[in-house]
Short mmCIF file of C-alpha atoms in Angstrom, two decimals:
data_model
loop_
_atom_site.label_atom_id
_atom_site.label_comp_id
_atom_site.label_asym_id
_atom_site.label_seq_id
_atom_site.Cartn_x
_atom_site.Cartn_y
_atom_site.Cartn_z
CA UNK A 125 -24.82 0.34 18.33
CA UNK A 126 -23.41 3.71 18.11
CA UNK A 127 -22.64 4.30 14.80
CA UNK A 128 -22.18 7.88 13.75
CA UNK A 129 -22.94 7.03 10.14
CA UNK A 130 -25.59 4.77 10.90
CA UNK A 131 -27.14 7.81 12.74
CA UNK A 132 -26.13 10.33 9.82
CA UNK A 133 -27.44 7.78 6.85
CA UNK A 134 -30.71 7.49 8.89
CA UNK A 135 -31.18 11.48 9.14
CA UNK A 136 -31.01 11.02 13.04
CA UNK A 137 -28.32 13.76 12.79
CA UNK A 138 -28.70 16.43 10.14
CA UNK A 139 -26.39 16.63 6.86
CA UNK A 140 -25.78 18.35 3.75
CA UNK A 141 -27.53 15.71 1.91
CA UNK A 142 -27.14 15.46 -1.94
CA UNK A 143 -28.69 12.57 -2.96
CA UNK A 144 -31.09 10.04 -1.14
CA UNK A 145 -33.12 6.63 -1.58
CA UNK A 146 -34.20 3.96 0.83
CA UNK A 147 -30.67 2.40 0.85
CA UNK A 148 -28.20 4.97 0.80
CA UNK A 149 -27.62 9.05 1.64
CA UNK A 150 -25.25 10.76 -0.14
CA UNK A 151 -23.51 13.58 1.98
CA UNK A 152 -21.07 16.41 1.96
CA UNK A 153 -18.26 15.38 3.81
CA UNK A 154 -17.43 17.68 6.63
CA UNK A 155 -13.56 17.36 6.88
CA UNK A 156 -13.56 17.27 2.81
CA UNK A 157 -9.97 16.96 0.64
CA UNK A 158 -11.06 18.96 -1.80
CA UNK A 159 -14.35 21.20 -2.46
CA UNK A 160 -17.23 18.66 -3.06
CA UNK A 161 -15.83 15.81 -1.13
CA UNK A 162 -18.75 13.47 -1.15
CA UNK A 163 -19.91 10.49 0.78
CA UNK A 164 -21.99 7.59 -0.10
CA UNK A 165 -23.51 5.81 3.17
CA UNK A 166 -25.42 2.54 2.82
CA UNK A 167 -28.52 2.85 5.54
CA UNK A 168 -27.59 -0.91 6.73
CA UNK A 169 -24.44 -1.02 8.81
CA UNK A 170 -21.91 -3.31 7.79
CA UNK A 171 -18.39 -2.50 8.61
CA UNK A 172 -16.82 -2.86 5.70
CA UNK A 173 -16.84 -4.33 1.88
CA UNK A 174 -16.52 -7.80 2.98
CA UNK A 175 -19.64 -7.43 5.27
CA UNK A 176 -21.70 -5.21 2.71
CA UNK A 177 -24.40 -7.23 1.01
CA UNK A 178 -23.16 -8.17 -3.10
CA UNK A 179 -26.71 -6.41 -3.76
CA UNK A 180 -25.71 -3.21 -1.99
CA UNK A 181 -22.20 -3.55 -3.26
CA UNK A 182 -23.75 -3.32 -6.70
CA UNK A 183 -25.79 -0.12 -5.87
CA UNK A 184 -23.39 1.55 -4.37
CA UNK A 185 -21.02 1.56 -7.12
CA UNK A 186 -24.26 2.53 -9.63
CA UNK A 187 -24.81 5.41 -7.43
CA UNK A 188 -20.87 6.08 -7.38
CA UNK A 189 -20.64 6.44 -10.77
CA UNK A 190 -23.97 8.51 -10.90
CA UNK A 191 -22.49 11.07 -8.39
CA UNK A 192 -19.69 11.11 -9.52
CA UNK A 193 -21.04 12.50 -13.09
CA UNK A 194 -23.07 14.93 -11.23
CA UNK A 195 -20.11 15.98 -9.41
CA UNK A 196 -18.05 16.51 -12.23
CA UNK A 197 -20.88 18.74 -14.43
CA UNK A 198 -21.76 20.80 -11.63
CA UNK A 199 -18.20 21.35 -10.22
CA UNK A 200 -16.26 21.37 -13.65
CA UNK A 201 -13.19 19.18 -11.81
CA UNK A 202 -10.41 18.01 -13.72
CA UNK A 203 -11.20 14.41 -12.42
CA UNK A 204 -12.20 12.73 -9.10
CA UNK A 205 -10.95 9.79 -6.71
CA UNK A 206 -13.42 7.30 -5.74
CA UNK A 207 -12.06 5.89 -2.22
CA UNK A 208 -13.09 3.03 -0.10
CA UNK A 209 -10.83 1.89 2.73
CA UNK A 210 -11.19 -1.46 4.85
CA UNK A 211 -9.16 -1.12 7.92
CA UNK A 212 -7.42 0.05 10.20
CA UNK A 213 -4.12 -0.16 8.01
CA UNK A 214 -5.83 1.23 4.79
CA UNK A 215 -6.93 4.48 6.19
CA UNK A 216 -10.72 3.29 7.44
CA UNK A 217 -11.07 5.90 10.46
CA UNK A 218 -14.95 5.21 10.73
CA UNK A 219 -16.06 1.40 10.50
CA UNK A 220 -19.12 1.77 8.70
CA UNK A 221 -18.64 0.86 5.15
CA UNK A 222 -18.44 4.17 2.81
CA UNK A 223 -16.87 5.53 -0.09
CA UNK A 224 -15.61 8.80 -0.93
CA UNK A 225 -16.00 11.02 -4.16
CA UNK A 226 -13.10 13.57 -4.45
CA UNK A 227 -13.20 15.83 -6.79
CA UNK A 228 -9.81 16.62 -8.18
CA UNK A 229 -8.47 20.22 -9.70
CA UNK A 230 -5.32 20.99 -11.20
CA UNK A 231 -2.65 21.73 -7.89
CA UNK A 232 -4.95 20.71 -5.45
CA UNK A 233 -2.27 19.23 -3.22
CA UNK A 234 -4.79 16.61 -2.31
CA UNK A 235 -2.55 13.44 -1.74
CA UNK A 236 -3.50 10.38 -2.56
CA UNK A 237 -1.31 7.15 -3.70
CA UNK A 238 1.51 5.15 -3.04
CA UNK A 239 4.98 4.98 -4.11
CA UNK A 240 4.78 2.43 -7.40
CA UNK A 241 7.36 -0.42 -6.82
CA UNK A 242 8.13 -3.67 -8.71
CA UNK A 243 6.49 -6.78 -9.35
CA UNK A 244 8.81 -9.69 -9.45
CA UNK A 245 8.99 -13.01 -11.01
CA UNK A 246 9.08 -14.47 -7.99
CA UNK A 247 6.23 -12.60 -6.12
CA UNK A 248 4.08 -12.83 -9.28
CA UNK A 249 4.17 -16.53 -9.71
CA UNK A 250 3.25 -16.76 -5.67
CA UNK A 251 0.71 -14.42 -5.85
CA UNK A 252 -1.50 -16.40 -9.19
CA UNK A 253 -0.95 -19.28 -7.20
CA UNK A 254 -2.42 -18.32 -4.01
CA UNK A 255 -5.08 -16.22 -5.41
CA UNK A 256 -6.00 -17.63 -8.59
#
């Protein structure tokens, strides 16, 4: 498989590594959103939430929050984004499951979000009973 993160999370090609165990490395992204855009990579490929392990899933979002603490000490932000896309459709541009820590300062113009619209009686009641 030719995975670039795969290759990146398994030091096969060098990175500004922050943070590293024998499941994950932690990364400076290289096309960041904001300064200290950071990347958590799981070692084991699996291209996306649904295929990530529940034990990995767990760790991951243990080391998120860890980072992301880090992050905010060092970098004095005024908050953060943690990302994770699945898809095509939801932004995912490399299929290797990741999430992203953006740090976020005042006027950043870092844009992230959706326009808010309106839940109806109708959509809610279809939606609990599909997915409850």
């Amino acid at each position: 498989m030719e995975c670039i993160f795969c290759k990146i999370a398994n030091g096969e090609i060098p990175s500004a590594t922050l943070y590293e165990d024998n499941d994950f490395r932690v990364i400076l992204d290289v096309n960041p959103a904001s300064k200290g855009h950071t990347l958590i990579l799981p070692k084991k490929h699996a291209d996306n939430l649904y295929e990530l392990p529940d034990e990995t899933a767990s760790k991951a979002l243990v080391l998120a929050k860890s980072m992301a603490s880090k992050i905010e000490r060092a970098l004095e932000c005024d908050g953060l984004n943690l990302v994770q896309n699945n898809g095509e459709t939801a932004g995912q541009t490399v299929f290797h499951f990741h999430m992203h820590i953006i740090p976020r300062y005042k006027n950043d113009n870092v844009k992230l979000g959706w326009k808010p619209g309106k839940l109806s009686d109708a959509m809610r009641e279809e939606l609990l009973s599909i997915l409850k």
